[in-house]
GROMACS .gro file of C-alpha atoms in nm:
model
  444
    1MET     CA    1   2.870   1.218  -0.904
    2PRO     CA    2   2.765   0.962  -0.646
    3LEU     CA    3   2.674   0.606  -0.735
    4ILE     CA    4   2.287   0.544  -0.763
    5THR     CA    5   2.347   0.296  -0.471
    6GLU     CA    6   2.504   0.529  -0.300
    7VAL     CA    7   2.239   0.778  -0.310
    8LEU     CA    8   1.991   0.514  -0.248
    9ALA     CA    9   2.176   0.428   0.047
   10ASP     CA   10   2.126   0.779   0.209
   11HIS     CA   11   1.752   0.751   0.131
   12ILE     CA   12   1.720   0.399   0.329
   13LEU     CA   13   1.919   0.567   0.614
   14ALA     CA   14   1.719   0.900   0.564
   15THR     CA   15   1.410   0.684   0.680
   16SER     CA   16   1.519   0.607   1.002
   17ARG     CA   17   1.553   0.995   1.100
   18ARG     CA   18   1.205   1.072   1.062
   19THR     CA   19   0.835   0.919   1.097
   20PRO     CA   20   0.608   0.764   0.852
   21SER     CA   21   0.346   0.956   0.676
   22CYS     CA   22  -0.008   0.871   0.753
   23GLU     CA   23  -0.032   0.783   0.433
   24ASP     CA   24   0.249   0.531   0.431
   25ARG     CA   25   0.093   0.430   0.753
   26ASN     CA   26  -0.242   0.366   0.627
   27MET     CA   27  -0.104   0.189   0.310
   28ALA     CA   28   0.132  -0.049   0.458
   29LEU     CA   29  -0.147  -0.164   0.677
   30LYS     CA   30  -0.340  -0.252   0.398
   31CYS     CA   31  -0.045  -0.441   0.197
   32VAL     CA   32   0.029  -0.626   0.514
   33LEU     CA   33  -0.320  -0.753   0.559
   34ASP     CA   34  -0.363  -0.821   0.197
   35LEU     CA   35  -0.028  -0.981   0.158
   36VAL     CA   36  -0.082  -1.209   0.448
   37GLY     CA   37  -0.431  -1.308   0.329
   38ALA     CA   38  -0.309  -1.398  -0.015
   39ALA     CA   39   0.019  -1.592   0.148
   40ILE     CA   40  -0.241  -1.812   0.351
   41ALA     CA   41  -0.489  -1.894   0.098
   42GLY     CA   42  -0.206  -1.992  -0.144
   43ARG     CA   43  -0.030  -2.193   0.147
   44ASP     CA   44  -0.164  -2.552   0.008
   45MET     CA   45  -0.103  -2.506  -0.328
   46PRO     CA   46   0.130  -2.769  -0.501
   47GLY     CA   47   0.434  -2.516  -0.555
   48PRO     CA   48   0.416  -2.337  -0.182
   49THR     CA   49   0.437  -2.705  -0.066
   50ALA     CA   50   0.748  -2.829  -0.242
   51VAL     CA   51   0.873  -2.473  -0.133
   52ARG     CA   52   0.813  -2.540   0.210
   53ALA     CA   53   0.957  -2.896   0.219
   54THR     CA   54   1.278  -2.791   0.017
   55ALA     CA   55   1.325  -2.512   0.215
   56ARG     CA   56   1.338  -2.690   0.569
   57ALA     CA   57   1.563  -2.970   0.375
   58LEU     CA   58   1.853  -2.748   0.228
   59MET     CA   59   1.794  -2.396   0.440
   60GLY     CA   60   1.809  -2.550   0.776
   61ASP     CA   61   1.588  -2.565   1.076
   62GLY     CA   62   1.495  -2.237   1.308
   63SER     CA   63   1.270  -2.046   1.472
   64SER     CA   64   1.131  -1.821   1.212
   65SER     CA   65   0.733  -1.889   1.137
   66ILE     CA   66   0.625  -2.036   0.801
   67TRP     CA   67   0.277  -1.873   0.824
   68ALA     CA   68  -0.017  -1.993   0.937
   69THR     CA   69   0.136  -2.380   0.927
   70GLY     CA   70   0.263  -2.431   1.267
   71GLN     CA   71   0.608  -2.506   1.112
   72THR     CA   72   0.908  -2.324   1.154
   73ALA     CA   73   1.254  -2.289   0.954
   74SER     CA   74   1.544  -2.069   0.889
   75LEU     CA   75   1.521  -1.703   0.827
   76ALA     CA   76   1.576  -1.784   0.455
   77GLY     CA   77   1.383  -2.098   0.464
   78ALA     CA   78   1.058  -1.882   0.617
   79VAL     CA   79   1.098  -1.604   0.370
   80PHE     CA   80   1.129  -1.883   0.080
   81ALA     CA   81   0.818  -2.034   0.195
   82ASN     CA   82   0.635  -1.742   0.292
   83ALA     CA   83   0.681  -1.552  -0.029
   84SER     CA   84   0.642  -1.846  -0.235
   85ALA     CA   85   0.250  -1.881  -0.075
   86ALA     CA   86   0.192  -1.485  -0.150
   87SER     CA   87   0.248  -1.514  -0.516
   88ALA     CA   88   0.097  -1.840  -0.580
   89LEU     CA   89  -0.252  -1.741  -0.661
   90ASP     CA   90  -0.162  -1.402  -0.807
   91LEU     CA   91  -0.385  -1.245  -0.535
   92ASP     CA   92  -0.077  -1.009  -0.405
   93ASP     CA   93  -0.037  -0.662  -0.466
   94GLY     CA   94   0.109  -0.472  -0.721
   95HIS     CA   95   0.270  -0.126  -0.885
   96ARG     CA   96   0.177   0.010  -1.200
   97LEU     CA   97   0.506   0.173  -1.212
   98ALA     CA   98   0.704  -0.144  -1.177
   99ARG     CA   99   0.460  -0.358  -1.363
  100GLY     CA  100   0.553  -0.626  -1.092
  101HIS     CA  101   0.454  -0.717  -0.729
  102PRO     CA  102   0.678  -0.558  -0.463
  103GLY     CA  103   0.471  -0.701  -0.176
  104ALA     CA  104   0.526  -1.088  -0.235
  105ALA     CA  105   0.916  -1.001  -0.166
  106VAL     CA  106   0.885  -0.721   0.112
  107ILE     CA  107   0.650  -0.844   0.349
  108PRO     CA  108   0.784  -1.164   0.399
  109THR     CA  109   1.132  -1.017   0.424
  110VAL     CA  110   1.029  -0.767   0.703
  111LEU     CA  111   0.758  -0.998   0.873
  112THR     CA  112   1.031  -1.295   0.920
  113LEU     CA  113   1.324  -1.038   1.016
  114LEU     CA  114   1.101  -0.863   1.237
  115SER     CA  115   1.130  -1.111   1.521
  116GLU     CA  116   1.537  -1.094   1.514
  117THR     CA  117   1.511  -0.715   1.579
  118ASN     CA  118   1.425  -0.454   1.830
  119ALA     CA  119   1.217  -0.292   1.569
  120GLY     CA  120   0.979  -0.005   1.665
  121ALA     CA  121   0.644   0.065   1.483
  122SER     CA  122   0.786   0.369   1.274
  123ASP     CA  123   1.096   0.114   1.181
  124LEU     CA  124   0.846  -0.151   1.056
  125ILE     CA  125   0.637   0.078   0.854
  126SER     CA  126   0.957   0.261   0.714
  127ALA     CA  127   1.096  -0.059   0.593
  128ILE     CA  128   0.781  -0.163   0.395
  129SER     CA  129   0.763   0.198   0.253
  130VAL     CA  130   1.124   0.205   0.145
  131GLY     CA  131   1.119  -0.153   0.034
  132TYR     CA  132   0.835  -0.085  -0.222
  133ASP     CA  133   0.985   0.268  -0.308
  134VAL     CA  134   1.335   0.167  -0.401
  135GLY     CA  135   1.172  -0.174  -0.584
  136ALA     CA  136   0.956   0.067  -0.821
  137ARG     CA  137   1.220   0.276  -0.876
  138ILE     CA  138   1.442   0.012  -1.033
  139ALA     CA  139   1.170  -0.167  -1.194
  140ALA     CA  140   1.064   0.122  -1.389
  141ALA     CA  141   1.393   0.239  -1.466
  142GLN     CA  142   1.484  -0.087  -1.663
  143MET     CA  143   1.579  -0.004  -2.027
  144PRO     CA  144   1.381  -0.257  -2.267
  145LYS     CA  145   1.637  -0.290  -2.517
  146MET     CA  146   1.918  -0.442  -2.255
  147ILE     CA  147   1.651  -0.566  -2.025
  148ALA     CA  148   1.412  -0.726  -2.210
  149THR     CA  149   1.214  -0.939  -1.942
  150ARG     CA  150   0.950  -0.731  -1.709
  151GLN     CA  151   0.937  -1.012  -1.437
  152THR     CA  152   0.932  -0.884  -1.083
  153GLY     CA  153   1.210  -1.144  -0.972
  154ARG     CA  154   1.457  -0.914  -1.125
  155TRP     CA  155   1.404  -0.632  -0.895
  156ALA     CA  156   1.218  -0.771  -0.593
  157SER     CA  157   1.567  -0.875  -0.469
  158VAL     CA  158   1.665  -0.494  -0.444
  159ALA     CA  159   1.359  -0.439  -0.304
  160ALA     CA  160   1.363  -0.678  -0.020
  161ALA     CA  161   1.724  -0.585   0.020
  162ALA     CA  162   1.639  -0.218   0.060
  163ALA     CA  163   1.367  -0.328   0.318
  164GLY     CA  164   1.616  -0.533   0.503
  165ALA     CA  165   1.855  -0.276   0.522
  166ARG     CA  166   1.638  -0.053   0.686
  167LEU     CA  167   1.494  -0.264   0.955
  168LEU     CA  168   1.867  -0.408   1.017
  169ARG     CA  169   1.972  -0.026   1.048
  170CYS     CA  170   2.270  -0.108   0.813
  171HIS     CA  171   2.499   0.190   0.769
  172LYS     CA  172   2.574   0.348   0.425
  173ASP     CA  173   2.809   0.128   0.310
  174GLN     CA  174   2.639  -0.206   0.389
  175ALA     CA  175   2.300  -0.068   0.229
  176SER     CA  176   2.478   0.030  -0.063
  177GLN     CA  177   2.676  -0.289  -0.094
  178ALA     CA  178   2.355  -0.523  -0.024
  179LEU     CA  179   2.151  -0.340  -0.294
  180ALA     CA  180   2.456  -0.399  -0.567
  181ILE     CA  181   2.464  -0.767  -0.421
  182ALA     CA  182   2.086  -0.798  -0.476
  183ALA     CA  183   2.091  -0.647  -0.828
  184VAL     CA  184   2.347  -0.913  -0.969
  185LEU     CA  185   2.240  -1.220  -0.785
  186ALA     CA  186   1.861  -1.181  -0.899
  187PRO     CA  187   1.708  -1.452  -1.120
  188ASN     CA  188   1.748  -1.321  -1.499
  189GLN     CA  189   1.402  -1.447  -1.568
  190GLN     CA  190   1.447  -1.478  -1.949
  191ALA     CA  191   1.285  -1.751  -2.026
  192ASN     CA  192   0.936  -1.733  -1.790
  193GLY     CA  193   0.648  -1.469  -1.807
  194SER     CA  194   0.457  -1.283  -2.069
  195SER     CA  195   0.802  -1.157  -2.178
  196GLY     CA  196   1.009  -1.430  -2.179
  197TYR     CA  197   1.115  -1.657  -2.469
  198SER     CA  198   0.955  -1.987  -2.322
  199GLN     CA  199   0.597  -2.024  -2.440
  200LEU     CA  200   0.482  -2.278  -2.115
  201THR     CA  201   0.380  -2.014  -1.881
  202GLY     CA  202   0.163  -2.190  -1.637
  203ASN     CA  203   0.462  -2.300  -1.399
  204ASP     CA  204   0.506  -2.257  -1.029
  205VAL     CA  205   0.844  -2.050  -1.085
  206LYS     CA  206   0.632  -1.785  -1.243
  207GLU     CA  207   0.837  -1.432  -1.190
  208GLY     CA  208   1.093  -1.549  -0.950
  209ILE     CA  209   0.942  -1.352  -0.654
  210ALA     CA  210   1.030  -1.643  -0.377
  211TRP     CA  211   1.381  -1.714  -0.465
  212SER     CA  212   1.414  -1.293  -0.526
  213ALA     CA  213   1.322  -1.211  -0.187
  214VAL     CA  214   1.586  -1.513  -0.012
  215LEU     CA  215   1.861  -1.343  -0.235
  216GLY     CA  216   1.757  -0.979  -0.125
  217LEU     CA  217   1.774  -1.113   0.259
  218ALA     CA  218   2.098  -1.296   0.169
  219ALA     CA  219   2.238  -0.944   0.006
  220VAL     CA  220   2.202  -0.766   0.324
  221LYS     CA  221   2.326  -1.051   0.579
  222LEU     CA  222   2.636  -1.059   0.307
  223ALA     CA  223   2.694  -0.711   0.334
  224ILE     CA  224   2.694  -0.686   0.711
  225GLY     CA  225   2.957  -0.967   0.674
  226GLY     CA  226   3.156  -0.775   0.467
  227HIS     CA  227   3.078  -0.892   0.129
  228THR     CA  228   3.076  -0.675  -0.186
  229GLY     CA  229   2.946  -0.646  -0.505
  230PRO     CA  230   2.929  -0.392  -0.804
  231THR     CA  231   2.817  -0.053  -0.622
  232ASP     CA  232   2.789   0.073  -0.982
  233VAL     CA  233   2.535  -0.171  -1.131
  234PHE     CA  234   2.286   0.074  -1.204
  235ASP     CA  235   2.508   0.349  -1.310
  236HIS     CA  236   2.482   0.235  -1.689
  237PRO     CA  237   2.224   0.429  -1.915
  238ASP     CA  238   2.201   0.126  -2.155
  239TYR     CA  239   2.081  -0.076  -1.869
  240TYR     CA  240   1.918   0.227  -1.632
  241ASP     CA  241   1.758   0.550  -1.679
  242ARG     CA  242   1.948   0.718  -1.391
  243GLN     CA  243   1.664   1.018  -1.376
  244ALA     CA  244   1.370   0.726  -1.305
  245ILE     CA  245   1.543   0.608  -1.002
  246LEU     CA  246   1.623   0.926  -0.869
  247ALA     CA  247   1.310   1.179  -0.929
  248GLY     CA  248   1.123   1.289  -0.652
  249LEU     CA  249   1.355   1.071  -0.432
  250GLY     CA  250   1.276   1.087  -0.034
  251GLU     CA  251   0.933   1.348  -0.143
  252ARG     CA  252   0.671   1.065  -0.146
  253SER     CA  253   0.724   0.674  -0.127
  254HIS     CA  254   0.590   0.524  -0.436
  255LEU     CA  255   0.419   0.273  -0.150
  256VAL     CA  256   0.106   0.482  -0.190
  257GLY     CA  257   0.102   0.391  -0.595
  258THR     CA  258   0.002   0.007  -0.471
  259TYR     CA  259  -0.301  -0.145  -0.646
  260PHE     CA  260  -0.456  -0.433  -0.471
  261LYS     CA  261  -0.638  -0.754  -0.640
  262PRO     CA  262  -0.992  -0.829  -0.606
  263TYR     CA  263  -0.952  -1.150  -0.864
  264ALA     CA  264  -0.688  -1.425  -0.843
  265CYS     CA  265  -0.538  -1.354  -1.185
  266CYS     CA  266  -0.284  -1.154  -1.366
  267ARG     CA  267  -0.373  -0.777  -1.321
  268TYR     CA  268  -0.407  -0.718  -1.723
  269ILE     CA  269  -0.723  -0.956  -1.672
  270HIS     CA  270  -0.906  -0.735  -1.419
  271ALA     CA  271  -1.021  -0.457  -1.592
  272ALA     CA  272  -1.187  -0.712  -1.829
  273LEU     CA  273  -1.338  -0.870  -1.552
  274ASP     CA  274  -1.483  -0.550  -1.395
  275ALA     CA  275  -1.618  -0.424  -1.753
  276PHE     CA  276  -1.765  -0.778  -1.780
  277LEU     CA  277  -1.915  -0.834  -1.439
  278MET     CA  278  -2.053  -0.476  -1.426
  279LEU     CA  279  -2.249  -0.538  -1.757
  280ILE     CA  280  -2.377  -0.880  -1.603
  281ASP     CA  281  -2.489  -0.708  -1.299
  282GLY     CA  282  -2.656  -0.461  -1.462
  283SER     CA  283  -2.852  -0.597  -1.700
  284LYS     CA  284  -2.898  -0.973  -1.535
  285ILE     CA  285  -2.799  -1.164  -1.843
  286ASP     CA  286  -2.783  -1.519  -1.779
  287ALA     CA  287  -2.469  -1.707  -1.912
  288SER     CA  288  -2.630  -1.927  -2.146
  289ASP     CA  289  -2.776  -1.583  -2.321
  290ILE     CA  290  -2.445  -1.478  -2.431
  291ALA     CA  291  -2.318  -1.567  -2.792
  292PHE     CA  292  -2.008  -1.360  -2.771
  293VAL     CA  293  -1.778  -1.155  -2.549
  294GLU     CA  294  -1.539  -0.899  -2.726
  295VAL     CA  295  -1.288  -0.807  -2.499
  296GLU     CA  296  -1.055  -0.460  -2.636
  297THR     CA  297  -0.756  -0.421  -2.386
  298PHE     CA  298  -0.363  -0.329  -2.446
  299GLY     CA  299  -0.125  -0.559  -2.640
  300TRP     CA  300   0.006  -0.711  -2.337
  301ALA     CA  301  -0.289  -0.892  -2.233
  302LEU     CA  302  -0.300  -1.091  -2.554
  303LYS     CA  303   0.068  -1.250  -2.475
  304LEU     CA  304  -0.085  -1.399  -2.173
  305GLY     CA  305  -0.086  -1.770  -2.191
  306ASN     CA  306  -0.483  -1.697  -2.256
  307LYS     CA  307  -0.540  -2.101  -2.247
  308ARG     CA  308  -0.913  -2.200  -2.328
  309ARG     CA  309  -0.842  -2.531  -2.179
  310PRO     CA  310  -0.583  -2.458  -1.871
  311THR     CA  311  -0.430  -2.807  -1.739
  312THR     CA  312  -0.333  -2.595  -1.372
  313LEU     CA  313  -0.462  -2.332  -1.177
  314VAL     CA  314  -0.143  -2.132  -1.271
  315ASP     CA  315  -0.253  -2.101  -1.635
  316VAL     CA  316  -0.604  -1.998  -1.538
  317GLN     CA  317  -0.411  -1.725  -1.377
  318TYR     CA  318  -0.348  -1.624  -1.699
  319SER     CA  319  -0.584  -1.667  -1.896
  320LEU     CA  320  -0.831  -1.397  -1.987
  321PRO     CA  321  -1.096  -1.571  -2.170
  322TYR     CA  322  -1.119  -1.851  -1.906
  323CYS     CA  323  -1.140  -1.594  -1.665
  324ILE     CA  324  -1.429  -1.404  -1.849
  325ALA     CA  325  -1.602  -1.800  -1.838
  326ILE     CA  326  -1.580  -1.816  -1.469
  327ALA     CA  327  -1.706  -1.477  -1.418
  328ALA     CA  328  -2.020  -1.559  -1.657
  329ILE     CA  329  -2.089  -1.920  -1.508
  330GLU     CA  330  -1.955  -1.956  -1.157
  331GLY     CA  331  -1.956  -1.545  -1.024
  332ARG     CA  332  -1.755  -1.299  -0.881
  333ASP     CA  333  -1.667  -1.529  -0.589
  334ALA     CA  334  -1.510  -1.812  -0.744
  335LEU     CA  335  -1.242  -1.599  -0.855
  336ALA     CA  336  -1.058  -1.530  -0.535
  337PRO     CA  337  -0.963  -1.792  -0.441
  338LEU     CA  338  -0.969  -2.023  -0.752
  339GLY     CA  339  -1.004  -2.378  -0.668
  340ALA     CA  340  -0.893  -2.702  -0.809
  341ASP     CA  341  -1.293  -2.726  -0.943
  342LEU     CA  342  -1.239  -2.522  -1.192
  343LEU     CA  343  -0.982  -2.717  -1.387
  344GLY     CA  344  -1.096  -2.982  -1.663
  345ARG     CA  345  -1.462  -2.824  -1.691
  346GLU     CA  346  -1.593  -2.840  -2.018
  347ASP     CA  347  -1.843  -2.578  -1.980
  348LEU     CA  348  -1.602  -2.324  -1.876
  349SER     CA  349  -1.391  -2.407  -2.179
  350ALA     CA  350  -1.668  -2.401  -2.433
  351PHE     CA  351  -1.784  -2.044  -2.272
  352SER     CA  352  -1.415  -1.937  -2.313
  353GLU     CA  353  -1.415  -2.006  -2.670
  354LYS     CA  354  -1.689  -1.733  -2.713
  355VAL     CA  355  -1.438  -1.463  -2.571
  356GLY     CA  356  -1.265  -1.281  -2.839
  357LEU     CA  357  -0.957  -1.044  -2.778
  358SER     CA  358  -0.841  -0.752  -2.946
  359ILE     CA  359  -0.586  -0.417  -2.918
  360ASN     CA  360  -0.798  -0.127  -2.857
  361ASP     CA  361  -0.513   0.131  -2.971
  362GLU     CA  362  -0.645   0.383  -2.749
  363ILE     CA  363  -0.656   0.154  -2.460
  364ASP     CA  364  -0.277   0.045  -2.575
  365ALA     CA  365  -0.131   0.327  -2.584
  366LEU     CA  366  -0.212   0.424  -2.197
  367PHE     CA  367  -0.045   0.114  -2.076
  368PRO     CA  368   0.174   0.047  -1.874
  369GLY     CA  369   0.052   0.368  -1.654
  370GLU     CA  370  -0.298   0.241  -1.698
  371THR     CA  371  -0.425  -0.084  -1.764
  372LEU     CA  372  -0.765  -0.051  -1.945
  373ALA     CA  373  -1.029  -0.281  -2.124
  374ARG     CA  374  -1.372  -0.226  -2.312
  375VAL     CA  375  -1.612  -0.542  -2.306
  376THR     CA  376  -1.890  -0.561  -2.525
  377ILE     CA  377  -2.135  -0.857  -2.461
  378SER     CA  378  -2.354  -0.985  -2.753
  379THR     CA  379  -2.698  -1.179  -2.729
  380SER     CA  380  -2.930  -1.281  -2.980
  381THR     CA  381  -3.169  -1.007  -2.908
  382ARG     CA  382  -2.934  -0.681  -2.788
  383ARG     CA  383  -2.596  -0.564  -2.774
  384LEU     CA  384  -2.438  -0.436  -2.439
  385ARG     CA  385  -2.118  -0.241  -2.465
  386SER     CA  386  -1.914  -0.096  -2.139
  387GLU     CA  387  -1.733   0.212  -2.112
  388ILE     CA  388  -1.336   0.173  -2.104
  389LEU     CA  389  -1.232   0.098  -1.740
  390GLY     CA  390  -0.942   0.057  -1.520
  391PRO     CA  391  -0.936  -0.215  -1.257
  392LEU     CA  392  -1.079  -0.180  -0.908
  393GLY     CA  393  -0.791  -0.159  -0.654
  394ASP     CA  394  -0.633   0.103  -0.856
  395PRO     CA  395  -0.508   0.421  -0.687
  396LYS     CA  396  -0.798   0.575  -0.923
  397ARG     CA  397  -1.017   0.325  -0.801
  398PRO     CA  398  -0.919   0.272  -0.426
  399MET     CA  399  -1.004  -0.042  -0.210
  400SER     CA  400  -1.018   0.095   0.159
  401PHE     CA  401  -0.914  -0.101   0.445
  402GLU     CA  402  -1.272  -0.250   0.486
  403ALA     CA  403  -1.273  -0.349   0.136
  404ILE     CA  404  -0.912  -0.523   0.216
  405GLU     CA  405  -1.052  -0.711   0.534
  406GLU     CA  406  -1.353  -0.861   0.337
  407LYS     CA  407  -1.129  -0.989   0.083
  408PHE     CA  408  -0.907  -1.137   0.369
  409HIS     CA  409  -1.211  -1.322   0.532
  410ARG     CA  410  -1.312  -1.443   0.168
  411VAL     CA  411  -0.985  -1.573   0.042
  412THR     CA  412  -0.884  -1.716   0.374
  413ARG     CA  413  -1.232  -1.911   0.482
  414GLY     CA  414  -1.153  -2.231   0.393
  415VAL     CA  415  -0.819  -2.206   0.520
  416LEU     CA  416  -0.887  -2.046   0.881
  417PRO     CA  417  -1.157  -2.049   1.130
  418PRO     CA  418  -1.330  -1.703   1.207
  419GLU     CA  419  -1.139  -1.662   1.524
  420ARG     CA  420  -0.818  -1.720   1.379
  421GLN     CA  421  -0.911  -1.456   1.100
  422ARG     CA  422  -1.034  -1.206   1.331
  423ASP     CA  423  -0.685  -1.265   1.551
  424ILE     CA  424  -0.491  -1.163   1.250
  425VAL     CA  425  -0.669  -0.845   1.115
  426ALA     CA  426  -0.652  -0.753   1.455
  427GLY     CA  427  -0.289  -0.818   1.505
  428VAL     CA  428  -0.252  -0.569   1.154
  429LEU     CA  429  -0.435  -0.279   1.315
  430ASP     CA  430  -0.241  -0.298   1.673
  431MET     CA  431   0.109  -0.297   1.433
  432PRO     CA  432   0.145   0.095   1.521
  433ASP     CA  433   0.117   0.022   1.916
  434ASP     CA  434   0.268  -0.344   1.974
  435HIS     CA  435   0.517  -0.330   1.657
  436GLY     CA  436   0.386  -0.631   1.494
  437SER     CA  437   0.404  -0.893   1.810
  438GLY     CA  438   0.059  -0.950   1.791
  439LEU     CA  439   0.040  -1.035   1.427
  440LEU     CA  440   0.350  -1.254   1.457
  441MET     CA  441   0.165  -1.426   1.733
  442ALA     CA  442  -0.156  -1.467   1.508
  443LEU     CA  443   0.041  -1.622   1.217
  444ARG     CA  444   0.237  -1.886   1.456
   0.00000   0.00000   0.00000
């Protein structure tokens, strides 16, 4: 029986022999625009600012672009900086099967490597597709008894390595070794996140995505240079489910299962926000009239930090009650991107105390396949209750390219002038024709 890394390596190589489907092409363009917008919006957060300085100091100078900053760095430094910015505001895409965020690792890797290759449009789309696909498969196959933490950094290195191996046209042994190296070097993430043992989740390390992307890139370069890893890394049933990795391999990429986020907070919060805003929009209730908000959802949403007096914007990203308060008092637009003016607000904290959280058994039973919620708003005179809803941007409630473009303009308007925004959107749309050259120029 072949090793799983070998089967996945064959899968990566096979994508170079066929034209990407229209479905993959269209989804990849949405993913690129969405991810670039998230990175530009998050560019000046404290975490990415520190990463840029550190990347240039420790990883050296180079000609690779740190997006929309006018700065350059080495390949690794640019991937580190771009992935950090992309995941800073929790605006980046995600995947339900993976329970994490492939785009923030895959797309910085692909776009940063692009200028180092003579890749065509099919190579570019295929690299994104296979990166998402392999990453989602590895993530979904993790056995919870032996791999307790569900943070993206655990598998994003493998996703980045798969994308890099495709773009650099690695041969089978190189691709297999790259996947193995990436899997072993990935951060364990045992402390951080909702499934980690640390109780202090509002920090810039978050899910370790940026560092994991660097490791994925390094794994490909190491494999090309002859470095090796344990290529049986996925062939241990206590740790990985072989069938989950290989099921339907080559039939349809998991890229198409990507979801997009209209709000800059954890995906576990989005369904509740959608339900709350739907009730507010339909009834014209003012925040001052609301006595209590009840949110019924799944158990993992209650494991978030859920601070009612957050001290950082990362705290806000993981607080369902505080995000509901922002929606009630400041409105929908204040949720993307989040601004520092939302911190230290007694009115928001006071409203968040009115938000109760409970587990709905019906909703909980559908997790992680679906992340649903139902919201009830009580005033002195009436009680409004939503249906059980899934979040906007899921495959069942998709966002069109036009909706992604509108989000891009909204979240980057405080950072970019309108003509620069238009150049980047045009660069994404032109990718199938100019192989990404226009986008790379606009991002410099």
